[in-house]
Tab-separated table of C-alpha atoms in Angstrom:
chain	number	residue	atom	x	y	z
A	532	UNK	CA	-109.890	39.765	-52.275
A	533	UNK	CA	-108.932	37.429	-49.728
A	534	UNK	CA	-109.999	33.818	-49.722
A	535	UNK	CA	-111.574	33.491	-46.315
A	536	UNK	CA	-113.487	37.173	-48.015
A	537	UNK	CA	-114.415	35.498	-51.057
A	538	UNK	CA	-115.616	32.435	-48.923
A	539	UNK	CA	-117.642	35.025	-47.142
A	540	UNK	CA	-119.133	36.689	-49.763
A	541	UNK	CA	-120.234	32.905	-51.366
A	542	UNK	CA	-122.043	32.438	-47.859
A	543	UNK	CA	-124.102	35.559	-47.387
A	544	UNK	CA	-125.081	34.463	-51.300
A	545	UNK	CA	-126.323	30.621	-49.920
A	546	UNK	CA	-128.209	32.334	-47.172
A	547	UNK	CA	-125.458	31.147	-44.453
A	548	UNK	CA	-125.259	33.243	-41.501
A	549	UNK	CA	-122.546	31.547	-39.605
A	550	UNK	CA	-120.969	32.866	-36.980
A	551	UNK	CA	-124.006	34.224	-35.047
A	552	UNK	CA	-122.214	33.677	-31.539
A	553	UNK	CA	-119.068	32.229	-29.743
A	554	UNK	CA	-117.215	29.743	-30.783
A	555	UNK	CA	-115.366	26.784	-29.089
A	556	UNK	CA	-112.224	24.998	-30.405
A	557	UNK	CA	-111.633	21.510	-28.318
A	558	UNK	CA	-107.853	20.441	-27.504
A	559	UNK	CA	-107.912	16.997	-26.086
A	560	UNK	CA	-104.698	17.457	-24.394
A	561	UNK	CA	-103.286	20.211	-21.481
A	562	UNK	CA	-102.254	23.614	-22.466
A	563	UNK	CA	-98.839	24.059	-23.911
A	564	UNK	CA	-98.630	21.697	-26.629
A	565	UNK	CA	-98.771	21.808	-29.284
A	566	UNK	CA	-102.432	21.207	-30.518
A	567	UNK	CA	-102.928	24.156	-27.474
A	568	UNK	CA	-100.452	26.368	-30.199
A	569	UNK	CA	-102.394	25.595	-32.943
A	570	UNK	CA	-105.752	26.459	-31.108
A	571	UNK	CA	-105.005	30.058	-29.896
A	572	UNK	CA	-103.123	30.621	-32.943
A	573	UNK	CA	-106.793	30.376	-34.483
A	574	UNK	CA	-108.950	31.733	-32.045
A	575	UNK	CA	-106.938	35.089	-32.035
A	576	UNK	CA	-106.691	35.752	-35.913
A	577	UNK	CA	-110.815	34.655	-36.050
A	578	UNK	CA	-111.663	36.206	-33.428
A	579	UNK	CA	-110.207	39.481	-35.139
A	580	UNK	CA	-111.792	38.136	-38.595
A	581	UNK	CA	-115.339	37.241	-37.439
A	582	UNK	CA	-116.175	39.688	-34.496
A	583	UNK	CA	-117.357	36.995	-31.783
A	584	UNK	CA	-115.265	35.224	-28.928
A	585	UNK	CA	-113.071	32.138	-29.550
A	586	UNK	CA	-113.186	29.883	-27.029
A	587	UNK	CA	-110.021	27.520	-26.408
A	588	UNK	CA	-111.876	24.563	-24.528
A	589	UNK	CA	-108.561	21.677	-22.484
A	590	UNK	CA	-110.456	18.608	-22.583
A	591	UNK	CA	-107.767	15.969	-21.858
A	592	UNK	CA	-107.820	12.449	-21.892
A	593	UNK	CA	-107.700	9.135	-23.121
A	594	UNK	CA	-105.559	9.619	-25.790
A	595	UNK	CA	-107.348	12.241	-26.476
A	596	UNK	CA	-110.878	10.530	-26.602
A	597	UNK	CA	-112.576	12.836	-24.084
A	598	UNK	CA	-112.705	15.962	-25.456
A	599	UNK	CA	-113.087	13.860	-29.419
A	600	UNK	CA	-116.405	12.348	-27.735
A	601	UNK	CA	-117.883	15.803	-26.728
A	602	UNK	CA	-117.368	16.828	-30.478
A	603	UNK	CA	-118.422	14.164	-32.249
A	604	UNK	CA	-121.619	14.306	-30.032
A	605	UNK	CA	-122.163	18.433	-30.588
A	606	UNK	CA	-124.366	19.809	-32.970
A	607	UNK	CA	-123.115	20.329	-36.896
A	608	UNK	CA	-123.479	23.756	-36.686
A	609	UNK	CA	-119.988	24.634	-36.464
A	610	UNK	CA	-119.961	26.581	-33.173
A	611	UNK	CA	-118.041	23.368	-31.780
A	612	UNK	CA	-114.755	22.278	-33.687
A	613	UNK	CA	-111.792	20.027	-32.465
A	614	UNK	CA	-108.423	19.853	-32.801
A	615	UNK	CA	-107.574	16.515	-33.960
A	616	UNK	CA	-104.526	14.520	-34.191
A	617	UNK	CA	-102.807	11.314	-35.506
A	618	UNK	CA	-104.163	9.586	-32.137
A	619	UNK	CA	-107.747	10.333	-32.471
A	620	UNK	CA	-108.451	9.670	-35.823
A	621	UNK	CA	-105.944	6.691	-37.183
A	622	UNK	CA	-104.937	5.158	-33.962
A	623	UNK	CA	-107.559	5.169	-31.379
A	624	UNK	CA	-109.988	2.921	-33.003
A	625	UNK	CA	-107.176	0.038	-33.170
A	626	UNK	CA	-106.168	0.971	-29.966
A	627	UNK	CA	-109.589	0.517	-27.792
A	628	UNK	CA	-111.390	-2.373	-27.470
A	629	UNK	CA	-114.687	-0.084	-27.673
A	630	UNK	CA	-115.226	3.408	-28.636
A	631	UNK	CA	-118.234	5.923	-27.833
A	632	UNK	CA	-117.424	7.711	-31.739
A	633	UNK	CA	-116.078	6.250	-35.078
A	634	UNK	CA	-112.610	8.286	-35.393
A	635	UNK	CA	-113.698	9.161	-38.995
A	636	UNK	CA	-117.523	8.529	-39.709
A	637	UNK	CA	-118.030	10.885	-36.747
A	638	UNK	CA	-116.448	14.182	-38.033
A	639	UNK	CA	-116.342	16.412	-40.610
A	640	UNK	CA	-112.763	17.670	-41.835
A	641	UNK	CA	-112.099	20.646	-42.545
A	642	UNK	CA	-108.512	21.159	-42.975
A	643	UNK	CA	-105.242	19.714	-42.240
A	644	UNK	CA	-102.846	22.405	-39.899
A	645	UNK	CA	-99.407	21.226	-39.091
A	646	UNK	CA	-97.122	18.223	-38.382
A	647	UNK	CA	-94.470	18.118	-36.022
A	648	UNK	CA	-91.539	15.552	-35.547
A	649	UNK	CA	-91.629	13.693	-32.608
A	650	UNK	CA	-88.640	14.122	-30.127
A	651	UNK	CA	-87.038	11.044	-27.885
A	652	UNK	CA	-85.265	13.217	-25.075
A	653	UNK	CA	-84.018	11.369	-22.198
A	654	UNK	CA	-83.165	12.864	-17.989
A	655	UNK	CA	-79.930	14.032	-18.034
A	656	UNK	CA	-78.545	11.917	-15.261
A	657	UNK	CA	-79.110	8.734	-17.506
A	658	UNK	CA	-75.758	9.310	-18.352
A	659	UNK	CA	-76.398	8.187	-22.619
A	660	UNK	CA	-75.408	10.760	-25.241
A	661	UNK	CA	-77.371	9.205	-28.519
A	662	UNK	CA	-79.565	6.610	-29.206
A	663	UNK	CA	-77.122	3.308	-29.369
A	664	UNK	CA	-76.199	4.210	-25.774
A	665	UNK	CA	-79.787	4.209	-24.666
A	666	UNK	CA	-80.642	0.620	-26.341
A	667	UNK	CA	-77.561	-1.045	-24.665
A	668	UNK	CA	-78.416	0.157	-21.219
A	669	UNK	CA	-82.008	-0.583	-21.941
A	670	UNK	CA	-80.845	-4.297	-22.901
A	671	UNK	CA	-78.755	-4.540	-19.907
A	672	UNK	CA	-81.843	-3.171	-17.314
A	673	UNK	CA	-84.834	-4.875	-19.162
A	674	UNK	CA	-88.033	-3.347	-17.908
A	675	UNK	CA	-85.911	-1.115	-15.894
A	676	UNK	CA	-86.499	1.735	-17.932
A	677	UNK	CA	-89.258	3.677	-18.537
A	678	UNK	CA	-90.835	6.273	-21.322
A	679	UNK	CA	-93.572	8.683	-20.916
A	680	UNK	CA	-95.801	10.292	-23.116
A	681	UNK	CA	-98.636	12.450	-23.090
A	682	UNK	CA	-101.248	9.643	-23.330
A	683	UNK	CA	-101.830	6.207	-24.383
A	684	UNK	CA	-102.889	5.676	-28.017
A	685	UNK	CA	-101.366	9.053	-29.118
A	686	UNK	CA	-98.340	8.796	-32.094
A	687	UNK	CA	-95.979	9.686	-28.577
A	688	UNK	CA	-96.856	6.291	-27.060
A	689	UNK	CA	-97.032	4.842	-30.351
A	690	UNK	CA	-93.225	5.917	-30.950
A	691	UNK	CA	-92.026	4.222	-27.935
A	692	UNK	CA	-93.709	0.518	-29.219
A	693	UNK	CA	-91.976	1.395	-32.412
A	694	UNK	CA	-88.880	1.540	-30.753
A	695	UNK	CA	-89.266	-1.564	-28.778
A	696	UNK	CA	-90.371	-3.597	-32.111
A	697	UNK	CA	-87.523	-2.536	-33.901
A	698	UNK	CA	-84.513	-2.718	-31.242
A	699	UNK	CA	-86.407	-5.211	-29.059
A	700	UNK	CA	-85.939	-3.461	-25.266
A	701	UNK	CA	-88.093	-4.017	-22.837
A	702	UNK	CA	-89.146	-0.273	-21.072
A	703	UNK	CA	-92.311	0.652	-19.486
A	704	UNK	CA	-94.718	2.646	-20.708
A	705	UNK	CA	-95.914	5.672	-17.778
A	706	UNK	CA	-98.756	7.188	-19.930
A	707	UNK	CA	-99.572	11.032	-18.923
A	708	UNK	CA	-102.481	13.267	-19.474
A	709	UNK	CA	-100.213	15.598	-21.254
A	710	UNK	CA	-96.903	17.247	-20.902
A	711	UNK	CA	-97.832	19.536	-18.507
A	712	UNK	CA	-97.309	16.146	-15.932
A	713	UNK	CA	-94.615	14.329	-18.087
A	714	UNK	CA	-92.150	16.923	-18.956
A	715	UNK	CA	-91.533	17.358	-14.857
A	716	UNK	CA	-91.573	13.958	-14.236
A	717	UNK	CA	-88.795	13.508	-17.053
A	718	UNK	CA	-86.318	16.245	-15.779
A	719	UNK	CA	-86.864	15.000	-11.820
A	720	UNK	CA	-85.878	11.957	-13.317
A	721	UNK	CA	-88.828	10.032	-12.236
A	722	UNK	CA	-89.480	8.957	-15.880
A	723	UNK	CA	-86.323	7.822	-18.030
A	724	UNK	CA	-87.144	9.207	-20.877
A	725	UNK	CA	-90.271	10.536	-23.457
A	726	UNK	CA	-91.567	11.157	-26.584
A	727	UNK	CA	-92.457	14.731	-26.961
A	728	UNK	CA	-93.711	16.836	-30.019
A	729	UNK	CA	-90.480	18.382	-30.927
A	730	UNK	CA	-92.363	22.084	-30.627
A	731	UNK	CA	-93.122	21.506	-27.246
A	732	UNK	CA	-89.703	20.002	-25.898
A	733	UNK	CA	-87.250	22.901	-27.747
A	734	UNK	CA	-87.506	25.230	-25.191
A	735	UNK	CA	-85.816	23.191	-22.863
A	736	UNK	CA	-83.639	21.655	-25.192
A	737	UNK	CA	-81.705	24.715	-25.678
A	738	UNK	CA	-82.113	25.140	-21.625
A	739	UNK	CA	-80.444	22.084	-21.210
A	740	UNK	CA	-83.317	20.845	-18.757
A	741	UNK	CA	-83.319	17.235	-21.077
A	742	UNK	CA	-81.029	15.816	-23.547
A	743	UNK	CA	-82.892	15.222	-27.035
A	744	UNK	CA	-81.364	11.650	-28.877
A	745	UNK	CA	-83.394	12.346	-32.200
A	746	UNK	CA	-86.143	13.094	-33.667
A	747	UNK	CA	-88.664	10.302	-35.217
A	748	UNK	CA	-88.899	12.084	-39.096
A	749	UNK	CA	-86.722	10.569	-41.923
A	750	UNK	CA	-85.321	14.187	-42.252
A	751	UNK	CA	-83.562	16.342	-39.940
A	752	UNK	CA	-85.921	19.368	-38.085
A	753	UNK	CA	-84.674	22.782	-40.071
A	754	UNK	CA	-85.319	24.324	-36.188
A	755	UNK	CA	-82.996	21.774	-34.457
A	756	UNK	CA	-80.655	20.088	-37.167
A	757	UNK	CA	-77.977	19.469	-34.476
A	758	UNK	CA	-80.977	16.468	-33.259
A	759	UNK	CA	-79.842	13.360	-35.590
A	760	UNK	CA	-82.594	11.462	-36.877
A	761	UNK	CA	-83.817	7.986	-35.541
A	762	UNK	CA	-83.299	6.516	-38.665
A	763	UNK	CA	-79.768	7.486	-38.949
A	764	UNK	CA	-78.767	6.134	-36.012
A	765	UNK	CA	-79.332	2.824	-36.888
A	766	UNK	CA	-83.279	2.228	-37.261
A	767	UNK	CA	-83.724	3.132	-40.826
A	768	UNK	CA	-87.054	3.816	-41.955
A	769	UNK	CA	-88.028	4.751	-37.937
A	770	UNK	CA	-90.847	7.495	-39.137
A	771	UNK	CA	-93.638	8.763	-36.609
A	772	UNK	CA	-94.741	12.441	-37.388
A	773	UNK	CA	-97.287	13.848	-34.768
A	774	UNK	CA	-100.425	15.758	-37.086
A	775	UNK	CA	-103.081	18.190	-36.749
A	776	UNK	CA	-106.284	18.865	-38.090
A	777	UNK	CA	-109.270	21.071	-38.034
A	778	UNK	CA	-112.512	18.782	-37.293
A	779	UNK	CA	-116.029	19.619	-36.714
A	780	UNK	CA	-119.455	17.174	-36.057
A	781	UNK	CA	-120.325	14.883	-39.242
A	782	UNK	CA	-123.139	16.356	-41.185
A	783	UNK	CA	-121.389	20.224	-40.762
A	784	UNK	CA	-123.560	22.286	-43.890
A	785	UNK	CA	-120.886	22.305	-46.951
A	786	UNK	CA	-120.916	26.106	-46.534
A	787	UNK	CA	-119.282	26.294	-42.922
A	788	UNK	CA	-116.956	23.581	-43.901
A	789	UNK	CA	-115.930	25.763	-46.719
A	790	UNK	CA	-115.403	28.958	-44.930
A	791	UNK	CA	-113.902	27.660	-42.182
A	792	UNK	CA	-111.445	25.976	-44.647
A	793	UNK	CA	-110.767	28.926	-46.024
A	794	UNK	CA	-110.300	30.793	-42.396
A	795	UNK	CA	-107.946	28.309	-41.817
A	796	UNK	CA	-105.598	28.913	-44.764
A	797	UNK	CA	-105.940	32.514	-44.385
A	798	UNK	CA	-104.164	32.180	-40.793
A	799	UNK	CA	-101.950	29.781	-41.501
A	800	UNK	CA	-100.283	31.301	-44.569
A	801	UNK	CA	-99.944	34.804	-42.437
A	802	UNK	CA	-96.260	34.859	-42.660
A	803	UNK	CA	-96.182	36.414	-39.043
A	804	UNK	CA	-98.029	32.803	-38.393
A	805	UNK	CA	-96.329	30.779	-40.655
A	806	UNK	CA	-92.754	32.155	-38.495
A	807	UNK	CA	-94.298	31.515	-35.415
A	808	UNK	CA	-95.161	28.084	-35.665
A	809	UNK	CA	-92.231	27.093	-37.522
A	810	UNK	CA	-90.054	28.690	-34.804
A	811	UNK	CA	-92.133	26.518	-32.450
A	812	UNK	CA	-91.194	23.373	-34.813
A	813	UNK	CA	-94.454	23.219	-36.562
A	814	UNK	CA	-94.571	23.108	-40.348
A	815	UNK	CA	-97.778	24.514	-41.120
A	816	UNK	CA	-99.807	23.116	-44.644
A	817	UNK	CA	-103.408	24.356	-44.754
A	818	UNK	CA	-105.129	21.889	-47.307
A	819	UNK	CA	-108.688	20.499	-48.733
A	820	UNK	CA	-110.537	18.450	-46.767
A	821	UNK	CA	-110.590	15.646	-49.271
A	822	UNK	CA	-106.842	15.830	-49.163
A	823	UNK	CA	-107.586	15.448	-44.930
A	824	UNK	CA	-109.477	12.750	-45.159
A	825	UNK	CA	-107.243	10.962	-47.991
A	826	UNK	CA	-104.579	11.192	-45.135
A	827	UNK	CA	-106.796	9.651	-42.408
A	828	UNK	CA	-106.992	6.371	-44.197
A	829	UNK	CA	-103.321	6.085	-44.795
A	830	UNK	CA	-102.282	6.776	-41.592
A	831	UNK	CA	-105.508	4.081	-40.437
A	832	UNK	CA	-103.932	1.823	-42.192
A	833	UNK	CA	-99.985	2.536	-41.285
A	834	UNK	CA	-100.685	2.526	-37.141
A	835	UNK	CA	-103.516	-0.231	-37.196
A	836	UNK	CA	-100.429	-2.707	-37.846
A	837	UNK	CA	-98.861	-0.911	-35.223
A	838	UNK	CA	-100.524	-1.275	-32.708
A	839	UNK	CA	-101.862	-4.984	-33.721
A	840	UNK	CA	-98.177	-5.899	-33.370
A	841	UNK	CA	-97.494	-4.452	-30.140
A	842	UNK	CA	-100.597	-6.322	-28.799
A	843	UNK	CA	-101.905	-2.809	-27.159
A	844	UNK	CA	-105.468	-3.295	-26.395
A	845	UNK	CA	-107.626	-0.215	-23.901
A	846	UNK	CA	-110.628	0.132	-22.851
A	847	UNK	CA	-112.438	3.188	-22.503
């Protein structure tokens, strides 16, 4: 017996009738990325596994803070979910001066999905082959420069003021409402360079549409271990690993939260999944939602100094 079965059967027994219609899973960024992957890699194994529609619902937007707003505001029934990430939940609330939901008080976890290194890749035409070249001509054109990512107060933006803190350029950040609008900027060369999710910018990687410098893990990708590390190229201990999580509305009933927890593993330890996404440069690791929430503080913690050091400040 399956998990996600036995999870089932424990249900029926509490009197829990869940799913009785269609359900929506919120992305707060523009299709493509990689919280989009994670989505419809969901809604088509459920959708198989409970018998109603799976909705994919592109919210985008302030870092990620419109489409967090309309779930923290939904009913806890768990017909509404949300994709979170590293922005939403440990950065955001440092990040804006005022915010219409608490990051954590707000939502119920439900599992952690995948991590992906971030990905510094730069236009072509800059005419720098690793990441020393880049910080001298940055030095040389302060505030010349500029990086884009796919919104402000997301672990992409946050990147870039890691790399100005430790190397001490001076490039402007050209915040995006996802890649959709970045990527093309970056290869017209109307953006210098960007922080991408490494699963989102391999496809044109191996085009040779960008040039990637490294990737912002302590440890080489296994899908692209030709991409040196940050850290190894002279900013040692560089680390900045975008995350995703399963999230519904605080006060979900214990018994949805534990099904869909179990869904969730089911899916992601598919080996057909478990391929795809780590094709795409996702490492997928299902887990509790105490372990979730254990990682939310952390990371709190970790990018509050962050961004207090950078002197970042938004409002919504």
């Amino acid at each position: 017996m399956t998990a996600a079965h036995a999870q089932t059967q424990a249900s029926e027994k509490q009197n829990i009738s869940w799913p009785k219609q269609a359900i929506r899973i919120v992305v707060t960024f523009t299709p493509g990325g990689a919280p989009d992957i994670l989505a419809r890699v969901l809604a088509e194994s459920w959708q198989q596994t409970l018998g109603v529609p799976i909705l994919v619902d592109n919210r985008p937007g302030y870092g990620g803070n419109i489409g967090a707003d309309l779930v923290a505001k939904s009913e806890p029934d768990g017909y509404t979910l949300l994709i979170g990430t590293v922005g939403i939940h440990t950065i955001n609330g440092a990040l804006y001066e005022k915010m219409s939901f608490h990051p954590i008080q707000d939502f119920t976890p439900i599992s952690f999905l995948a991590s992906t290194p971030n990905v510094l890749v730069v236009n072509k035409s800059l005419g720098v082959n690793n990441l020393r070249e880049l910080i001298e001509l940055a030095k040389a054109k302060p505030n010349e420069l500029t990086f884009g990512s796919s919104g402000v107060g997301t672990s992409l933006h946050m990147s870039g003021e890691l790399l100005k803190e430790m190397t001490g350029v001076q490039i402007r950040h050209i915040p995006y409402k996802g890649r959709a609008q970045s990527l093309p900027d970056l290869i017209s060369g109307r953006i210098s360079m960007l922080f991408d999710n490494l699963s989102s910018s391999l496809p044109l990687i191996k085009a040779g549409d960008i040039q990637a410098l490294g990737v912002t893990t302590l440890k080489r990708s296994p899908v692209a271990p030709e991409i040196p590390t940050m850290a190894e190229q002279g900013l040692p201990g560089f680390e900045a690993t975008s995350w995703f999580s399963l999230m519904a509305p605080a006060n979900l009933p214990a018994a949805v939260q534990m099904r869909l927890n179990a869904l969730t593993r089911e899916t992601l330890n598919t080996p057909e999944v478990r391929k795809k996404l780590l094709t795409s440069g996702l490492d997928p690791a299902p887990g509790s939602p105490q372990e979730l929430s254990k990682l939310m503080q952390v990371e709190s913690n970790k990018w509050g100094r962050v961004v207090y050091k950078s002197g970042a400040k938004l409002e919504q």
